[in-house]
CSV table of C-alpha atoms in Angstrom, one decimal:
chain,number,residue,atom,x,y,z
O,1,MET,CA,104.3,105.1,121.1
O,2,PRO,CA,106.5,102.7,119.0
O,3,ARG,CA,109.1,104.3,116.8
O,4,ARG,CA,108.7,104.0,113.1
O,5,CYS,CA,110.5,104.6,109.9
O,6,LYS,CA,109.1,106.8,107.1
O,7,ILE,CA,109.8,105.5,103.6
O,8,THR,CA,109.2,108.0,100.8
O,9,VAL,CA,109.5,107.3,97.0
O,10,LEU,CA,112.1,109.7,95.5
O,11,LYS,CA,112.3,108.3,92.0
O,12,CYS,CA,110.9,105.6,89.8
O,13,ASN,CA,113.6,104.7,87.2
O,14,PHE,CA,113.4,102.7,84.0
O,15,ASP,CA,116.3,101.4,81.9
O,16,LYS,CA,115.2,99.8,78.7
O,17,GLU,CA,118.6,98.1,78.2
O,18,LEU,CA,118.4,96.3,81.5
O,19,ALA,CA,114.6,95.6,81.8
O,20,PRO,CA,113.2,92.4,80.3
O,21,ASP,CA,111.5,92.7,76.9
O,22,TRP,CA,108.0,92.5,78.5
O,23,VAL,CA,108.7,95.5,80.8
O,24,GLN,CA,107.9,98.8,79.0
O,25,ARG,CA,107.8,101.4,81.8
O,26,PRO,CA,108.7,102.3,85.3
O,27,CYS,CA,107.2,100.4,88.3
O,28,GLN,CA,103.4,101.1,88.5
O,29,ALA,CA,103.1,100.0,92.1
O,30,MET,CA,104.9,103.1,93.5
O,31,HIS,CA,104.8,106.8,92.6
O,32,VAL,CA,107.1,109.7,93.4
O,33,GLY,CA,106.0,111.3,96.6
O,34,ASP,CA,104.2,108.2,98.0
O,35,ALA,CA,105.1,107.8,101.7
O,36,TYR,CA,104.8,104.8,103.9
O,37,ILE,CA,105.2,104.4,107.6
O,38,THR,CA,106.4,101.1,109.2
O,39,ASP,CA,104.4,99.6,112.0
O,40,GLY,CA,105.0,97.0,114.6
O,41,GLU,CA,106.6,97.1,118.0
O,42,HIS,CA,110.1,97.6,116.5
O,43,GLY,CA,109.1,99.3,113.3
O,44,ASP,CA,109.6,95.9,111.6
O,45,LYS,CA,106.1,95.5,110.0
O,46,MET,CA,105.8,96.2,106.3
O,47,PRO,CA,103.6,99.2,105.6
O,48,GLN,CA,100.3,98.5,104.0
O,49,GLY,CA,100.4,98.7,100.2
O,50,PHE,CA,104.2,98.5,100.1
O,51,CYS,CA,105.9,96.3,97.6
O,52,TYR,CA,107.1,93.0,99.2
O,53,MET,CA,110.3,92.8,97.1
O,54,ALA,CA,111.3,96.4,98.0
O,55,TRP,CA,110.5,95.7,101.7
O,56,GLU,CA,112.7,92.7,101.7
O,57,SER,CA,115.7,94.8,100.5
O,58,LEU,CA,114.9,97.7,102.9
O,59,ARG,CA,113.7,95.9,106.0
O,60,THR,CA,116.9,95.7,108.0
O,61,ILE,CA,117.7,99.4,107.4
O,62,ALA,CA,114.0,100.3,108.3
O,63,VAL,CA,114.3,98.5,111.6
O,64,THR,CA,117.7,100.2,112.4
O,65,ILE,CA,116.2,103.6,111.8
O,66,ALA,CA,112.9,102.9,113.6
O,67,SER,CA,114.9,101.6,116.7
O,68,GLY,CA,116.9,104.9,116.8
O,69,GLY,CA,120.0,103.3,115.5
O,70,LYS,CA,122.3,104.8,112.9
O,71,VAL,CA,122.8,103.3,109.4
O,72,PHE,CA,126.4,102.0,109.1
O,73,GLY,CA,126.8,103.6,112.6
O,74,LEU,CA,126.8,107.0,111.0
O,75,TYR,CA,123.5,108.2,109.5
O,76,ASP,CA,120.0,108.9,110.7
O,77,THR,CA,118.6,108.6,107.1
O,78,TYR,CA,119.3,106.4,104.2
O,79,THR,CA,118.6,106.3,100.5
O,80,GLY,CA,117.8,102.8,99.3
O,81,ALA,CA,116.4,101.0,96.3
O,82,CYS,CA,114.3,98.0,95.4
O,83,PRO,CA,116.2,95.1,93.8
O,84,ASN,CA,114.5,95.4,90.3
O,85,GLY,CA,117.5,96.3,88.2
O,86,GLY,CA,115.5,97.3,85.1
O,87,ARG,CA,113.2,99.6,86.9
O,88,PRO,CA,114.3,100.3,90.4
O,89,VAL,CA,112.4,102.6,92.8
O,90,ILE,CA,114.6,104.8,94.9
O,91,PHE,CA,113.5,105.5,98.5
O,92,LEU,CA,114.4,108.0,101.3
O,93,MET,CA,114.2,106.3,104.7
O,94,GLU,CA,114.0,108.5,107.9
O,95,PRO,CA,112.9,108.3,111.5
O,96,TYR,CA,109.2,109.0,112.1
O,97,GLU,CA,107.6,109.7,115.5
O,98,GLY,CA,104.1,110.9,114.5
O,99,ASP,CA,100.9,109.0,114.3
O,100,ASN,CA,100.5,106.4,111.6
O,101,ASP,CA,98.7,108.3,108.8
């Protein structure tokens, strides 16, 4: 069974001062508690329904975790964020060895 990385939404932030005028609320694509499991031979395939921009910023760490590596050579888990400065979504990334559900 290929190794995977579980990515869980911890927080959906919104900063009115940093968000463009047309943005009025936190990201609506992700919700606190949503969990996604990477796929692919090396855990390098974006989970279905996951935000492309968030994936691009988290992919390298997801592959590191899925392959059994340590983030920065030290950590089994990682807290990361999407690159949307006005309404970033915060994620917990951790190893996952169960079935893809």
